[in-house]
């Protein structure tokens, strides 16, 4: 059932991509790439390496303590990290690299919508060499000041090192700030500081001035001011993907990298445009804003509409199926 639903979402996503969208692999880093590792079937988080140019860290939406380093030049896994010193993860959903060079992993998902009274964050130094290895991680207990909830987005501010979590709810969630420094002993209480839309992942820009939050169909980039959202957000033209799960900035902050779940999932680069107006642009297949002087042909518009409806239905089915499978 899971494979059939993923195939449906992937087919819809492919229908939306224009001819010639894929770029040649094995060349420049930080471009579109396909995750080739057959073990990575549910890439649920994405983070650009600080120590290794062109490498992106990801992990499955699962209970195994494994982190994968994927080379954006080839799509191949160049390092598999096994976290030691932590318990069995329940639902790893997010990953980020902090200003201290540490990798933070958010075991923060809760498909039963707040059934667990605490969740966990794991943290370990980004390895200096890219190879399969075991890394010793710290484990932090996390609770929310206003009660348990489901979440899929964890962000570490690149200047202050403060950790933030965005909860996931169809009707809108909350942005939660952790303590100034996480404590490996006791409980780290995260407090609600702002409201957010339906969020599946998020990331801070390298300079810390912006925060991007993505959902299944859209993504917004917000100004960051005084520890909270500084404006109402600007659309960034997220691509249509089978199950849109992850986002991160390129190391230079010039573009966003969008990922999704599924075997051989595609990571798509979307250029930032600081001059883009606040209103939502019309999106061409693949997430690029269309030029007003070159509107899509009627047939292309129809294909996009049909593909979007199929994708929307597939996404709802996949999300529902995942919840049922985990409850079972």
Short mmCIF file of N, CA, C and O in Angstrom, two decimals, residues 97-215:
data_model
loop_
_atom_site.label_atom_id
_atom_site.label_comp_id
_atom_site.label_asym_id
_atom_site.label_seq_id
_atom_site.Cartn_x
_atom_site.Cartn_y
_atom_site.Cartn_z
N UNK A 97 22.29 21.93 11.26
CA UNK A 97 23.68 22.09 11.69
C UNK A 97 23.79 23.44 12.40
O UNK A 97 23.38 24.47 11.87
N UNK A 98 24.31 23.42 13.63
CA UNK A 98 24.41 24.63 14.43
C UNK A 98 25.69 25.39 14.21
O UNK A 98 26.62 24.92 13.55
N UNK A 99 25.80 26.60 14.78
CA UNK A 99 27.01 27.42 14.63
C UNK A 99 28.23 26.82 15.29
O UNK A 99 29.36 27.19 14.97
N UNK A 100 28.02 25.88 16.20
CA UNK A 100 29.12 25.19 16.87
C UNK A 100 29.67 24.04 16.03
O UNK A 100 30.59 23.35 16.46
N UNK A 101 29.07 23.82 14.84
CA UNK A 101 29.50 22.71 14.01
C UNK A 101 28.87 21.39 14.38
O UNK A 101 29.21 20.35 13.80
N UNK A 102 27.95 21.40 15.33
CA UNK A 102 27.26 20.18 15.73
C UNK A 102 26.04 19.94 14.84
O UNK A 102 25.41 20.88 14.36
N UNK A 103 25.72 18.66 14.65
CA UNK A 103 24.50 18.26 13.97
C UNK A 103 23.43 17.99 15.02
O UNK A 103 23.66 17.28 16.00
N UNK A 104 22.26 18.58 14.81
CA UNK A 104 21.12 18.40 15.70
C UNK A 104 20.04 17.60 14.96
O UNK A 104 19.70 17.93 13.83
N UNK A 105 19.54 16.56 15.62
CA UNK A 105 18.51 15.71 15.02
C UNK A 105 17.26 15.77 15.89
O UNK A 105 17.33 15.55 17.10
N UNK A 106 16.13 16.08 15.28
CA UNK A 106 14.89 16.20 16.02
C UNK A 106 14.06 14.92 15.96
O UNK A 106 13.47 14.60 14.92
N UNK A 107 14.03 14.18 17.05
CA UNK A 107 13.13 13.02 17.19
C UNK A 107 11.84 13.56 17.80
O UNK A 107 11.52 13.31 18.96
N UNK A 108 11.11 14.33 16.99
CA UNK A 108 10.03 15.17 17.50
C UNK A 108 8.67 14.86 16.88
O UNK A 108 7.68 15.52 17.19
N UNK A 109 8.62 13.86 16.01
CA UNK A 109 7.33 13.52 15.40
C UNK A 109 6.43 12.78 16.37
O UNK A 109 6.90 12.09 17.28
N UNK A 110 5.14 12.93 16.19
CA UNK A 110 4.15 12.23 17.01
C UNK A 110 2.88 12.09 16.19
O UNK A 110 2.02 12.97 16.19
N UNK A 111 2.78 10.98 15.46
CA UNK A 111 1.66 10.80 14.56
C UNK A 111 0.34 10.57 15.28
O UNK A 111 -0.71 10.49 14.64
N UNK A 112 0.38 10.43 16.58
CA UNK A 112 -0.85 10.33 17.36
C UNK A 112 -1.23 11.69 17.94
O UNK A 112 -2.04 11.78 18.85
N UNK A 113 -0.59 12.75 17.41
CA UNK A 113 -0.97 14.13 17.72
C UNK A 113 -0.91 14.46 19.20
O UNK A 113 -1.88 14.92 19.81
N UNK A 114 0.24 14.25 19.79
CA UNK A 114 0.44 14.67 21.17
C UNK A 114 0.23 13.58 22.20
O UNK A 114 -0.19 13.85 23.33
N UNK A 115 0.54 12.34 21.84
CA UNK A 115 0.35 11.25 22.79
C UNK A 115 1.56 11.04 23.70
O UNK A 115 1.46 10.42 24.74
N UNK A 116 2.72 11.58 23.30
CA UNK A 116 3.93 11.43 24.09
C UNK A 116 4.18 12.70 24.88
O UNK A 116 4.19 13.80 24.33
N UNK A 117 4.44 12.56 26.17
CA UNK A 117 4.61 13.75 27.01
C UNK A 117 5.98 14.39 26.84
O UNK A 117 6.23 15.47 27.36
N UNK A 118 6.89 13.71 26.13
CA UNK A 118 8.20 14.31 25.85
C UNK A 118 8.73 13.76 24.53
O UNK A 118 8.32 12.69 24.08
N UNK A 119 9.63 14.51 23.92
CA UNK A 119 10.32 14.07 22.72
C UNK A 119 11.82 14.30 22.94
O UNK A 119 12.23 14.75 24.02
N UNK A 120 12.64 14.03 21.92
CA UNK A 120 14.08 14.11 22.10
C UNK A 120 14.77 14.89 20.98
O UNK A 120 14.31 14.93 19.84
N UNK A 121 15.89 15.48 21.34
CA UNK A 121 16.84 16.04 20.37
C UNK A 121 18.17 15.35 20.59
O UNK A 121 18.61 15.17 21.73
N UNK A 122 18.81 14.95 19.50
CA UNK A 122 20.14 14.34 19.56
C UNK A 122 21.15 15.33 18.96
O UNK A 122 20.83 16.07 18.04
N UNK A 123 22.37 15.28 19.47
CA UNK A 123 23.37 16.25 19.03
C UNK A 123 24.76 15.63 19.05
O UNK A 123 25.13 14.96 20.02
N UNK A 124 25.52 15.85 17.98
CA UNK A 124 26.88 15.34 17.92
C UNK A 124 27.69 16.21 16.96
O UNK A 124 27.14 16.83 16.05
N UNK A 125 29.01 16.27 17.12
CA UNK A 125 29.84 17.08 16.23
C UNK A 125 29.82 16.53 14.81
O UNK A 125 29.86 15.30 14.61
N UNK A 126 29.77 17.43 13.84
CA UNK A 126 29.84 16.98 12.46
C UNK A 126 31.22 16.35 12.24
O UNK A 126 32.24 16.94 12.59
N UNK A 127 31.27 15.13 11.69
CA UNK A 127 32.57 14.45 11.55
C UNK A 127 33.51 15.18 10.60
O UNK A 127 33.07 15.79 9.62
N UNK A 128 34.80 15.10 10.90
CA UNK A 128 35.80 15.78 10.08
C UNK A 128 36.08 15.03 8.79
O UNK A 128 36.51 15.62 7.80
N UNK A 129 35.87 13.71 8.81
CA UNK A 129 36.09 12.91 7.62
C UNK A 129 34.79 12.24 7.20
O UNK A 129 33.97 11.88 8.06
N UNK A 130 34.61 12.08 5.91
CA UNK A 130 33.39 11.47 5.38
C UNK A 130 33.62 9.98 5.18
O UNK A 130 34.28 9.56 4.23
N UNK A 131 33.09 9.19 6.10
CA UNK A 131 33.19 7.73 6.01
C UNK A 131 32.12 7.14 6.92
O UNK A 131 31.52 7.84 7.76
N UNK A 132 31.83 5.88 6.76
CA UNK A 132 30.89 5.21 7.64
C UNK A 132 31.53 5.12 9.03
O UNK A 132 32.67 4.64 9.17
N UNK A 133 30.79 5.57 10.04
CA UNK A 133 31.37 5.60 11.39
C UNK A 133 30.28 5.72 12.44
O UNK A 133 29.14 6.09 12.15
N UNK A 134 30.66 5.40 13.66
CA UNK A 134 29.76 5.57 14.81
C UNK A 134 30.11 6.88 15.50
O UNK A 134 31.30 7.18 15.72
N UNK A 135 29.09 7.67 15.81
CA UNK A 135 29.30 8.94 16.48
C UNK A 135 28.58 8.92 17.82
O UNK A 135 27.48 8.39 17.93
N UNK A 136 29.22 9.47 18.82
CA UNK A 136 28.59 9.51 20.15
C UNK A 136 27.77 10.79 20.27
O UNK A 136 28.29 11.89 20.09
N UNK A 137 26.48 10.63 20.54
CA UNK A 137 25.57 11.77 20.57
C UNK A 137 25.04 12.02 21.98
O UNK A 137 24.93 11.10 22.80
N UNK A 138 24.73 13.28 22.25
CA UNK A 138 24.02 13.65 23.46
C UNK A 138 22.52 13.60 23.19
O UNK A 138 22.07 13.86 22.07
N UNK A 139 21.77 13.26 24.21
CA UNK A 139 20.32 13.17 24.07
C UNK A 139 19.67 14.16 25.04
O UNK A 139 19.99 14.17 26.23
N UNK A 140 18.76 14.98 24.52
CA UNK A 140 18.08 16.00 25.32
C UNK A 140 16.59 15.70 25.38
O UNK A 140 15.96 15.44 24.34
N UNK A 141 16.04 15.75 26.57
CA UNK A 141 14.59 15.57 26.75
C UNK A 141 13.90 16.91 26.54
O UNK A 141 14.33 17.94 27.09
N UNK A 142 12.85 16.91 25.74
CA UNK A 142 12.13 18.13 25.39
C UNK A 142 10.65 18.00 25.74
O UNK A 142 10.02 16.98 25.45
N UNK A 143 10.12 19.03 26.37
CA UNK A 143 8.68 19.15 26.59
C UNK A 143 8.23 20.54 26.16
O UNK A 143 9.03 21.49 26.17
N UNK A 144 6.96 20.67 25.80
CA UNK A 144 6.38 21.97 25.43
C UNK A 144 5.62 22.54 26.63
O UNK A 144 4.93 21.81 27.34
N UNK A 145 5.76 23.83 26.83
CA UNK A 145 5.14 24.46 27.99
C UNK A 145 3.62 24.35 27.97
O UNK A 145 2.99 24.33 29.02
N UNK A 146 3.03 24.26 26.76
CA UNK A 146 1.57 24.19 26.66
C UNK A 146 1.06 22.82 26.26
O UNK A 146 -0.02 22.68 25.70
N UNK A 147 1.85 21.77 26.52
CA UNK A 147 1.37 20.42 26.29
C UNK A 147 1.96 19.75 25.06
O UNK A 147 2.49 20.40 24.17
N UNK A 148 1.84 18.42 25.02
CA UNK A 148 2.45 17.63 23.95
C UNK A 148 1.80 17.92 22.60
O UNK A 148 0.64 18.30 22.52
N UNK A 149 2.61 17.75 21.54
CA UNK A 149 2.11 17.98 20.19
C UNK A 149 3.03 17.34 19.17
O UNK A 149 4.16 16.94 19.48
N UNK A 150 2.54 17.24 17.94
CA UNK A 150 3.31 16.70 16.83
C UNK A 150 4.15 17.80 16.20
O UNK A 150 3.73 18.96 16.14
N UNK A 151 5.36 17.46 15.73
CA UNK A 151 6.21 18.46 15.07
C UNK A 151 7.13 17.76 14.08
O UNK A 151 7.50 16.59 14.27
N UNK A 152 7.51 18.49 13.02
CA UNK A 152 8.43 17.94 12.02
C UNK A 152 9.54 18.92 11.66
O UNK A 152 10.37 18.61 10.81
N UNK A 153 9.57 20.10 12.26
CA UNK A 153 10.56 21.12 11.90
C UNK A 153 11.38 21.52 13.12
O UNK A 153 10.83 21.94 14.14
N UNK A 154 12.69 21.38 13.01
CA UNK A 154 13.63 21.82 14.04
C UNK A 154 14.66 22.71 13.38
O UNK A 154 15.25 22.34 12.36
N UNK A 155 14.89 23.90 13.95
CA UNK A 155 15.82 24.87 13.38
C UNK A 155 16.79 25.35 14.46
O UNK A 155 16.37 25.57 15.60
N UNK A 156 18.06 25.50 14.11
CA UNK A 156 19.07 26.02 15.03
C UNK A 156 19.56 27.35 14.47
O UNK A 156 20.05 27.41 13.33
N UNK A 157 19.45 28.41 15.28
CA UNK A 157 19.85 29.71 14.76
C UNK A 157 21.36 29.75 14.58
O UNK A 157 22.12 29.37 15.48
N UNK A 158 21.84 30.20 13.41
CA UNK A 158 23.27 30.13 13.09
C UNK A 158 24.14 31.12 13.84
O UNK A 158 25.37 31.05 13.76
N UNK A 159 23.56 32.05 14.58
CA UNK A 159 24.34 33.00 15.38
C UNK A 159 24.25 32.71 16.87
O UNK A 159 25.25 32.65 17.57
N UNK A 160 23.02 32.54 17.37
CA UNK A 160 22.83 32.35 18.80
C UNK A 160 22.93 30.89 19.23
O UNK A 160 23.18 30.60 20.41
N UNK A 161 22.69 29.95 18.31
CA UNK A 161 22.69 28.55 18.65
C UNK A 161 21.42 28.08 19.32
O UNK A 161 21.31 26.91 19.72
N UNK A 162 20.44 28.96 19.45
CA UNK A 162 19.18 28.58 20.09
C UNK A 162 18.39 27.66 19.17
O UNK A 162 18.38 27.84 17.95
N UNK A 163 17.75 26.66 19.77
CA UNK A 163 16.99 25.68 19.01
C UNK A 163 15.50 26.05 19.03
O UNK A 163 14.95 26.41 20.08
N UNK A 164 14.87 25.95 17.86
CA UNK A 164 13.44 26.23 17.71
C UNK A 164 12.75 25.03 17.07
O UNK A 164 13.35 24.30 16.28
N UNK A 165 11.50 24.84 17.43
CA UNK A 165 10.68 23.77 16.86
C UNK A 165 9.37 24.39 16.39
O UNK A 165 8.77 25.22 17.09
N UNK A 166 8.92 24.00 15.20
CA UNK A 166 7.61 24.41 14.70
C UNK A 166 6.69 23.21 14.72
O UNK A 166 6.99 22.17 14.12
N UNK A 167 5.58 23.32 15.45
CA UNK A 167 4.64 22.20 15.53
C UNK A 167 3.85 22.09 14.24
O UNK A 167 3.72 23.04 13.47
N UNK A 168 3.32 20.90 14.00
CA UNK A 168 2.61 20.61 12.75
C UNK A 168 1.13 20.41 13.03
O UNK A 168 0.74 19.53 13.80
N UNK A 169 0.31 21.25 12.39
CA UNK A 169 -1.13 21.13 12.54
C UNK A 169 -1.80 21.72 11.30
O UNK A 169 -1.41 22.79 10.83
N UNK A 170 -2.79 21.01 10.75
CA UNK A 170 -3.45 21.47 9.53
C UNK A 170 -4.05 22.86 9.69
O UNK A 170 -4.13 23.63 8.73
N UNK A 171 -4.48 23.20 10.89
CA UNK A 171 -5.12 24.49 11.14
C UNK A 171 -4.13 25.54 11.62
O UNK A 171 -4.51 26.65 11.98
N UNK A 172 -2.84 25.19 11.59
CA UNK A 172 -1.82 26.13 12.04
C UNK A 172 -1.18 25.65 13.33
O UNK A 172 -1.86 25.11 14.21
N UNK A 173 0.12 25.85 13.44
CA UNK A 173 0.84 25.40 14.62
C UNK A 173 1.52 26.54 15.33
O UNK A 173 1.20 27.71 15.12
N UNK A 174 2.49 26.19 16.16
CA UNK A 174 3.20 27.20 16.92
C UNK A 174 4.70 27.10 16.70
O UNK A 174 5.23 26.04 16.37
N UNK A 175 5.37 28.22 16.88
CA UNK A 175 6.83 28.26 16.85
C UNK A 175 7.30 28.28 18.30
O UNK A 175 6.90 29.15 19.08
N UNK A 176 8.15 27.34 18.67
CA UNK A 176 8.58 27.17 20.05
C UNK A 176 10.09 27.41 20.17
O UNK A 176 10.88 26.90 19.37
N UNK A 177 10.46 28.17 21.17
CA UNK A 177 11.87 28.46 21.45
C UNK A 177 12.34 27.63 22.62
O UNK A 177 11.68 27.55 23.66
N UNK A 178 13.51 27.01 22.46
CA UNK A 178 14.10 26.26 23.56
C UNK A 178 14.84 27.18 24.50
O UNK A 178 14.95 28.39 24.28
N UNK A 179 15.39 26.64 25.56
CA UNK A 179 16.21 27.46 26.47
C UNK A 179 17.44 27.97 25.74
O UNK A 179 17.80 27.48 24.67
N UNK A 180 18.09 28.96 26.31
CA UNK A 180 19.27 29.55 25.66
C UNK A 180 20.32 28.48 25.36
O UNK A 180 20.97 28.52 24.31
N UNK A 181 20.48 27.53 26.26
CA UNK A 181 21.38 26.41 26.04
C UNK A 181 20.66 25.13 26.45
O UNK A 181 20.06 25.08 27.53
N UNK A 182 20.72 24.11 25.62
CA UNK A 182 20.10 22.84 25.97
C UNK A 182 20.87 22.16 27.09
O UNK A 182 22.10 22.22 27.15
N UNK A 183 20.13 21.52 27.97
CA UNK A 183 20.75 20.81 29.09
C UNK A 183 20.57 19.31 28.91
O UNK A 183 19.45 18.84 28.70
N UNK A 184 21.67 18.52 28.99
CA UNK A 184 21.54 17.07 28.85
C UNK A 184 20.92 16.41 30.07
O UNK A 184 20.57 15.23 30.03
N UNK A 185 20.79 17.15 31.16
CA UNK A 185 20.16 16.62 32.37
C UNK A 185 18.86 17.38 32.61
O UNK A 185 18.76 18.57 32.35
N UNK A 186 17.87 16.71 33.10
CA UNK A 186 16.59 17.36 33.32
C UNK A 186 15.81 17.50 32.02
O UNK A 186 16.09 16.83 31.02
N UNK A 187 14.83 18.40 32.03
CA UNK A 187 13.94 18.60 30.89
C UNK A 187 14.13 19.98 30.30
O UNK A 187 14.22 20.97 31.03
N UNK A 188 14.20 20.07 28.99
CA UNK A 188 14.29 21.34 28.28
C UNK A 188 12.87 21.76 27.85
O UNK A 188 12.26 21.08 27.03
N UNK A 189 12.39 22.84 28.42
CA UNK A 189 11.03 23.30 28.14
C UNK A 189 11.05 24.29 26.98
O UNK A 189 11.75 25.30 27.03
N UNK A 190 10.29 23.99 25.94
CA UNK A 190 10.16 24.87 24.79
C UNK A 190 8.86 25.67 24.92
O UNK A 190 7.80 25.10 25.20
N UNK A 191 8.97 27.00 24.74
CA UNK A 191 7.82 27.88 24.94
C UNK A 191 7.38 28.52 23.63
O UNK A 191 8.21 28.91 22.81
N UNK A 192 6.09 28.63 23.46
CA UNK A 192 5.50 29.17 22.23
C UNK A 192 5.80 30.66 22.12
O UNK A 192 5.51 31.44 23.03
N UNK A 193 6.38 31.07 20.97
CA UNK A 193 6.73 32.48 20.77
C UNK A 193 6.03 33.08 19.56
O UNK A 193 6.05 34.29 19.37
N UNK A 194 5.40 32.24 18.72
CA UNK A 194 4.75 32.77 17.52
C UNK A 194 3.82 31.71 16.94
O UNK A 194 3.82 30.55 17.37
N UNK A 195 3.05 32.14 15.94
CA UNK A 195 2.14 31.23 15.23
C UNK A 195 2.71 30.94 13.84
O UNK A 195 3.32 31.81 13.21
N UNK A 196 2.50 29.70 13.35
CA UNK A 196 3.01 29.31 12.04
C UNK A 196 1.92 28.55 11.29
O UNK A 196 0.98 28.04 11.89
N UNK A 197 2.03 28.46 9.95
CA UNK A 197 1.07 27.67 9.18
C UNK A 197 1.34 26.18 9.31
O UNK A 197 2.08 25.75 10.22
N UNK A 198 0.80 25.37 8.44
CA UNK A 198 1.01 23.92 8.42
C UNK A 198 2.43 23.67 7.96
O UNK A 198 2.78 23.93 6.80
N UNK A 199 3.30 23.17 8.84
CA UNK A 199 4.74 23.11 8.58
C UNK A 199 5.24 21.67 8.61
O UNK A 199 4.96 20.92 9.55
N UNK A 200 6.03 21.30 7.57
CA UNK A 200 6.69 20.00 7.56
C UNK A 200 8.21 20.13 7.73
O UNK A 200 8.87 19.13 8.00
N UNK A 201 8.77 21.32 7.57
CA UNK A 201 10.18 21.53 7.84
C UNK A 201 10.48 23.03 7.80
O UNK A 201 9.66 23.83 7.33
N UNK A 202 11.67 23.38 8.27
CA UNK A 202 12.08 24.78 8.28
C UNK A 202 13.58 24.89 8.40
O UNK A 202 14.27 23.91 8.73
N UNK A 203 14.11 26.09 8.13
CA UNK A 203 15.56 26.30 8.23
C UNK A 203 15.85 27.79 8.32
O UNK A 203 15.14 28.61 7.73
N UNK A 204 16.91 28.13 9.05
CA UNK A 204 17.39 29.50 9.08
C UNK A 204 18.38 29.72 7.94
O UNK A 204 19.12 28.81 7.55
N UNK A 205 18.40 30.95 7.42
CA UNK A 205 19.41 31.32 6.44
C UNK A 205 20.77 31.37 7.13
O UNK A 205 20.85 31.54 8.36
N UNK A 206 21.87 31.21 6.39
CA UNK A 206 23.20 31.20 7.01
C UNK A 206 23.52 32.45 7.83
O UNK A 206 24.27 32.37 8.81
N UNK A 207 22.95 33.61 7.44
CA UNK A 207 23.22 34.83 8.20
C UNK A 207 22.25 35.02 9.37
O UNK A 207 22.39 35.95 10.17
N UNK A 208 21.26 34.14 9.48
CA UNK A 208 20.32 34.20 10.60
C UNK A 208 19.25 35.26 10.47
O UNK A 208 18.45 35.45 11.40
N UNK A 209 19.17 35.93 9.32
CA UNK A 209 18.20 37.02 9.15
C UNK A 209 16.85 36.55 8.62
O UNK A 209 15.88 37.32 8.62
N UNK A 210 16.78 35.28 8.15
CA UNK A 210 15.55 34.79 7.57
C UNK A 210 15.27 33.38 8.05
O UNK A 210 16.18 32.63 8.41
N UNK A 211 13.99 33.02 8.03
CA UNK A 211 13.56 31.67 8.38
C UNK A 211 12.59 31.21 7.30
O UNK A 211 11.62 31.91 7.00
N UNK A 212 12.86 30.05 6.71
CA UNK A 212 11.93 29.49 5.73
C UNK A 212 11.16 28.36 6.39
O UNK A 212 11.73 27.56 7.14
N UNK A 213 9.85 28.32 6.14
CA UNK A 213 8.99 27.25 6.63
C UNK A 213 8.24 26.69 5.44
O UNK A 213 7.63 27.44 4.67
N UNK A 214 8.26 25.37 5.28
CA UNK A 214 7.55 24.77 4.16
C UNK A 214 6.46 23.84 4.66
O UNK A 214 6.52 23.29 5.76
N UNK A 215 5.43 23.68 3.81
CA UNK A 215 4.38 22.71 4.05
C UNK A 215 4.35 21.76 2.87
O UNK A 215 5.29 21.68 2.09
#
